[in-house]
Amino acid sequence: MTSTALQPIASTLIRRVFKWVILCVICFSSIQAWLNYNSIEKNFNATINDVANTHLPLLSVAIWDIEPQTIQKQISLILKNTSIAYVTIKASTGQEFSGGNASLSKTGKHMAFNIPAPIQTDAAVGTLDLVVDRSILQQELIQNFVIVLIEVLLLAVLILLAVVAILRRDLERPMHQLATYVKNIQADQLSDQLNLDLPHTQTYNEINLVLDGFHTMQKSIQQHIQNQDALVMERTIQLEKAMASLKLLSITDGLTGCYNRLLFNERLPGEIFRSTRYERDLSIVFCDIDYFKKVNDKYGHSVGDKVLVAFAQCIKNELRTEIDWIVRYGGEEFIVVLPETSLKSAIDVAERMCNSVKEKLEVLIATGEILKITASFGVAQKNAKDDLDSLVERADQCLYIAKTGGRNQVQPKNHSPFLAYSK
């Protein structure tokens, strides 16, 4: 993330607005000052003309009658106007009358007026020269400009304060909330609702548009997450099924559907441990199809496979569901594990299986001939010192006796304790 300092949009906008307000104040004040200057100067000149026009008739009579005191009195009255600094009256007879600040007579603005004769004639009895004090005009202009500037500045400050308040309420606060939410959001909070402290207005602006867009994005993300979760769950179920299938394949004989020797070596030690710990009976039956090699040699391996499948199914039909289990130990050899079963009961089960194979197992071959087979069975019950190898070895010994004794039989037939428990 960038380390650049945060600059709120509202603050940036406020600074820009402030610059434009100052520029507008300067421009407006300059225009207003120029207009006021023209107006004041026009009024100033009009005032001077009014003063002159008011006193000219009186001066005309005073000069005509040669009354110096009256002329001086008129000069004093004219000088009461603060805008007039110096007055000079020159009579046509050569007399000159003056009054006021003589130092401004050279720097001030001169305005000359002819003094007409009191009788109806075009002749003039003298001239009136007024020296205008421009500093008075300048002071009035400056004073007027200051007043205008203060008014404009006050108006600009009020406008700026209003803009600042509106921007902070309508822009800076919600944008700061949005930025804080986005900055601090975590992966597990993407679906958390974003709520901004917006003013209650009827207008729909860009902030509302951003908020609606964010809500739409959150809904899309939430929907995507839900879809992904559903997809992951579906894939997980498929994977679990595939793993279960793989596990089943790894422990199952592909031809007969019985468990294979790998599972037998993993599971039988657990059965032996439980039998010993809880003092429960456990027996196994070692099965072997009689003359299976001759079947393969005479009819082929495809018929041999059919015989194996039919034999396994025939054996399964005699077992207890979810309790007993059968393993293809190798080739045509099978081992049946009988938990909670004594030697006598195990021999009874083996006898049923032997009879079922002899009487019910039939395999139809391509020539239309029905092939019948038999099998031999060796039974052993676990004793206190047995492990997997010793238990299987004793069942194998009984199977050997059954095969050498004529096949199609179960051993031990007489439930001999020696055959049941000897090594």
PDB file of C-alpha atoms in Angstrom, residues 82-198:
ATOM      1  CA  THR A  82     -14.279  70.865   2.165  1.00  0.00           C
ATOM      2  CA  SER A  83     -13.633  69.738  -1.382  1.00  0.00           C
ATOM      3  CA  ILE A  84     -12.589  73.291  -2.390  1.00  0.00           C
ATOM      4  CA  ALA A  85      -9.150  74.191  -1.038  1.00  0.00           C
ATOM      5  CA  TYR A  86      -8.483  77.593  -2.595  1.00  0.00           C
ATOM      6  CA  VAL A  87     -10.614  80.276  -4.274  1.00  0.00           C
ATOM      7  CA  THR A  88      -9.451  83.100  -6.528  1.00  0.00           C
ATOM      8  CA  ILE A  89     -11.750  85.822  -7.916  1.00  0.00           C
ATOM      9  CA  LYS A  90     -10.421  88.201 -10.551  1.00  0.00           C
ATOM     10  CA  ALA A  91     -12.588  91.190 -11.399  1.00  0.00           C
ATOM     11  CA  SER A  92     -12.546  92.690 -14.865  1.00  0.00           C
ATOM     12  CA  THR A  93     -11.394  95.957 -13.235  1.00  0.00           C
ATOM     13  CA  GLY A  94      -8.159  94.271 -12.202  1.00  0.00           C
ATOM     14  CA  GLN A  95      -8.966  93.565  -8.589  1.00  0.00           C
ATOM     15  CA  GLU A  96      -8.186  90.086  -7.230  1.00  0.00           C
ATOM     16  CA  PHE A  97      -9.644  88.390  -4.215  1.00  0.00           C
ATOM     17  CA  SER A  98      -8.473  85.016  -2.813  1.00  0.00           C
ATOM     18  CA  GLY A  99      -8.896  82.713   0.160  1.00  0.00           C
ATOM     19  CA  GLY A 100      -8.073  79.208   1.377  1.00  0.00           C
ATOM     20  CA  ASN A 101      -4.902  77.087   1.360  1.00  0.00           C
ATOM     21  CA  ALA A 102      -2.577  78.742  -1.109  1.00  0.00           C
ATOM     22  CA  SER A 103      -0.123  75.783  -1.007  1.00  0.00           C
ATOM     23  CA  LEU A 104      -2.634  73.638  -2.882  1.00  0.00           C
ATOM     24  CA  SER A 105      -3.081  76.153  -5.647  1.00  0.00           C
ATOM     25  CA  LYS A 106      -0.235  74.571  -7.613  1.00  0.00           C
ATOM     26  CA  THR A 107      -1.027  70.876  -6.990  1.00  0.00           C
ATOM     27  CA  GLY A 108      -4.803  70.935  -6.918  1.00  0.00           C
ATOM     28  CA  LYS A 109      -7.192  70.744  -9.824  1.00  0.00           C
ATOM     29  CA  HIS A 110      -8.296  74.169 -11.150  1.00  0.00           C
ATOM     30  CA  MET A 111     -11.866  74.771 -12.255  1.00  0.00           C
ATOM     31  CA  ALA A 112     -12.534  78.222 -13.788  1.00  0.00           C
ATOM     32  CA  PHE A 113     -15.961  79.877 -14.166  1.00  0.00           C
ATOM     33  CA  ASN A 114     -16.876  83.217 -15.784  1.00  0.00           C
ATOM     34  CA  ILE A 115     -18.809  85.623 -13.592  1.00  0.00           C
ATOM     35  CA  PRO A 116     -21.575  87.118 -15.748  1.00  0.00           C
ATOM     36  CA  ALA A 117     -22.707  90.717 -15.482  1.00  0.00           C
ATOM     37  CA  PRO A 118     -25.912  91.234 -13.451  1.00  0.00           C
ATOM     38  CA  ILE A 119     -27.571  92.869 -16.450  1.00  0.00           C
ATOM     39  CA  GLN A 120     -28.503  91.058 -19.595  1.00  0.00           C
ATOM     40  CA  THR A 121     -25.232  91.200 -21.455  1.00  0.00           C
ATOM     41  CA  ASP A 122     -22.688  88.779 -22.719  1.00  0.00           C
ATOM     42  CA  ALA A 123     -19.889  90.541 -20.888  1.00  0.00           C
ATOM     43  CA  ALA A 124     -18.290  89.016 -17.799  1.00  0.00           C
ATOM     44  CA  VAL A 125     -17.369  91.027 -14.732  1.00  0.00           C
ATOM     45  CA  GLY A 126     -14.684  88.565 -13.663  1.00  0.00           C
ATOM     46  CA  THR A 127     -13.606  84.941 -13.267  1.00  0.00           C
ATOM     47  CA  LEU A 128     -13.972  82.455 -10.438  1.00  0.00           C
ATOM     48  CA  ASP A 129     -11.084  79.987 -10.090  1.00  0.00           C
ATOM     49  CA  LEU A 130     -11.673  77.050  -7.735  1.00  0.00           C
ATOM     50  CA  VAL A 131      -8.823  74.733  -6.675  1.00  0.00           C
ATOM     51  CA  VAL A 132     -10.250  71.316  -5.849  1.00  0.00           C
ATOM     52  CA  ASP A 133      -8.602  69.214  -3.081  1.00  0.00           C
ATOM     53  CA  ARG A 134      -8.203  65.786  -4.712  1.00  0.00           C
ATOM     54  CA  SER A 135      -7.203  64.186  -1.425  1.00  0.00           C
ATOM     55  CA  ILE A 136     -10.794  64.516  -0.254  1.00  0.00           C
ATOM     56  CA  LEU A 137     -11.892  62.626  -3.359  1.00  0.00           C
ATOM     57  CA  GLN A 138      -9.230  59.980  -2.803  1.00  0.00           C
ATOM     58  CA  GLN A 139     -10.207  59.537   0.829  1.00  0.00           C
ATOM     59  CA  GLU A 140     -13.814  59.098  -0.163  1.00  0.00           C
ATOM     60  CA  LEU A 141     -12.802  56.580  -2.817  1.00  0.00           C
ATOM     61  CA  ILE A 142     -10.633  54.643  -0.382  1.00  0.00           C
ATOM     62  CA  GLN A 143     -13.326  54.659   2.253  1.00  0.00           C
ATOM     63  CA  ASN A 144     -15.898  53.455  -0.225  1.00  0.00           C
ATOM     64  CA  PHE A 145     -13.533  50.765  -1.529  1.00  0.00           C
ATOM     65  CA  VAL A 146     -12.833  49.499   1.999  1.00  0.00           C
ATOM     66  CA  ILE A 147     -16.553  49.261   2.736  1.00  0.00           C
ATOM     67  CA  VAL A 148     -17.183  47.360  -0.488  1.00  0.00           C
ATOM     68  CA  LEU A 149     -14.216  45.054   0.181  1.00  0.00           C
ATOM     69  CA  ILE A 150     -15.435  44.281   3.686  1.00  0.00           C
ATOM     70  CA  GLU A 151     -18.921  43.551   2.421  1.00  0.00           C
ATOM     71  CA  VAL A 152     -17.607  41.254  -0.300  1.00  0.00           C
ATOM     72  CA  LEU A 153     -15.224  39.494   2.093  1.00  0.00           C
ATOM     73  CA  LEU A 154     -17.992  38.915   4.614  1.00  0.00           C
ATOM     74  CA  LEU A 155     -20.220  37.530   1.883  1.00  0.00           C
ATOM     75  CA  ALA A 156     -17.368  35.323   0.594  1.00  0.00           C
ATOM     76  CA  VAL A 157     -16.590  34.037   4.109  1.00  0.00           C
ATOM     77  CA  LEU A 158     -20.246  33.172   4.684  1.00  0.00           C
ATOM     78  CA  ILE A 159     -20.414  31.382   1.333  1.00  0.00           C
ATOM     79  CA  LEU A 160     -17.154  29.571   2.024  1.00  0.00           C
ATOM     80  CA  LEU A 161     -18.333  28.465   5.472  1.00  0.00           C
ATOM     81  CA  ALA A 162     -21.550  27.159   3.979  1.00  0.00           C
ATOM     82  CA  VAL A 163     -19.611  25.289   1.262  1.00  0.00           C
ATOM     83  CA  VAL A 164     -17.235  23.815   3.865  1.00  0.00           C
ATOM     84  CA  ALA A 165     -20.127  22.607   6.032  1.00  0.00           C
ATOM     85  CA  ILE A 166     -21.963  21.093   3.074  1.00  0.00           C
ATOM     86  CA  LEU A 167     -18.855  19.386   1.665  1.00  0.00           C
ATOM     87  CA  ARG A 168     -17.893  17.925   5.024  1.00  0.00           C
ATOM     88  CA  ARG A 169     -21.419  16.691   5.684  1.00  0.00           C
ATOM     89  CA  ASP A 170     -22.280  15.416   2.211  1.00  0.00           C
ATOM     90  CA  LEU A 171     -18.856  14.365   0.892  1.00  0.00           C
ATOM     91  CA  GLU A 172     -15.998  14.148   3.376  1.00  0.00           C
ATOM     92  CA  ARG A 173     -17.837  12.202   6.093  1.00  0.00           C
ATOM     93  CA  PRO A 174     -19.334   9.465   3.852  1.00  0.00           C
ATOM     94  CA  MET A 175     -16.148   9.203   1.759  1.00  0.00           C
ATOM     95  CA  HIS A 176     -14.064   8.849   4.942  1.00  0.00           C
ATOM     96  CA  GLN A 177     -16.421   6.119   6.183  1.00  0.00           C
ATOM     97  CA  LEU A 178     -16.185   4.350   2.829  1.00  0.00           C
ATOM     98  CA  ALA A 179     -12.385   4.619   2.766  1.00  0.00           C
ATOM     99  CA  THR A 180     -12.105   3.335   6.353  1.00  0.00           C
ATOM    100  CA  TYR A 181     -14.406   0.399   5.560  1.00  0.00           C
ATOM    101  CA  VAL A 182     -12.435  -0.547   2.439  1.00  0.00           C
ATOM    102  CA  LYS A 183      -9.078  -0.134   4.221  1.00  0.00           C
ATOM    103  CA  ASN A 184      -9.995  -2.302   7.227  1.00  0.00           C
ATOM    104  CA  ILE A 185     -12.131  -4.941   5.489  1.00  0.00           C
ATOM    105  CA  GLN A 186     -10.990  -8.551   5.878  1.00  0.00           C
ATOM    106  CA  ALA A 187     -11.567 -11.522   3.617  1.00  0.00           C
ATOM    107  CA  ASP A 188     -14.225 -12.928   5.950  1.00  0.00           C
ATOM    108  CA  GLN A 189     -16.029  -9.554   6.095  1.00  0.00           C
ATOM    109  CA  LEU A 190     -16.719  -9.081   2.393  1.00  0.00           C
ATOM    110  CA  SER A 191     -20.393  -9.809   2.917  1.00  0.00           C
ATOM    111  CA  ASP A 192     -20.778  -7.381   5.860  1.00  0.00           C
ATOM    112  CA  GLN A 193     -23.239  -4.624   4.959  1.00  0.00           C
ATOM    113  CA  LEU A 194     -21.708  -1.196   4.280  1.00  0.00           C
ATOM    114  CA  ASN A 195     -23.757   1.608   5.872  1.00  0.00           C
ATOM    115  CA  LEU A 196     -22.821   5.281   5.456  1.00  0.00           C
ATOM    116  CA  ASP A 197     -24.000   8.199   7.587  1.00  0.00           C
ATOM    117  CA  LEU A 198     -25.700  10.113   4.777  1.00  0.00           C
TER     118      LEU A 198
END
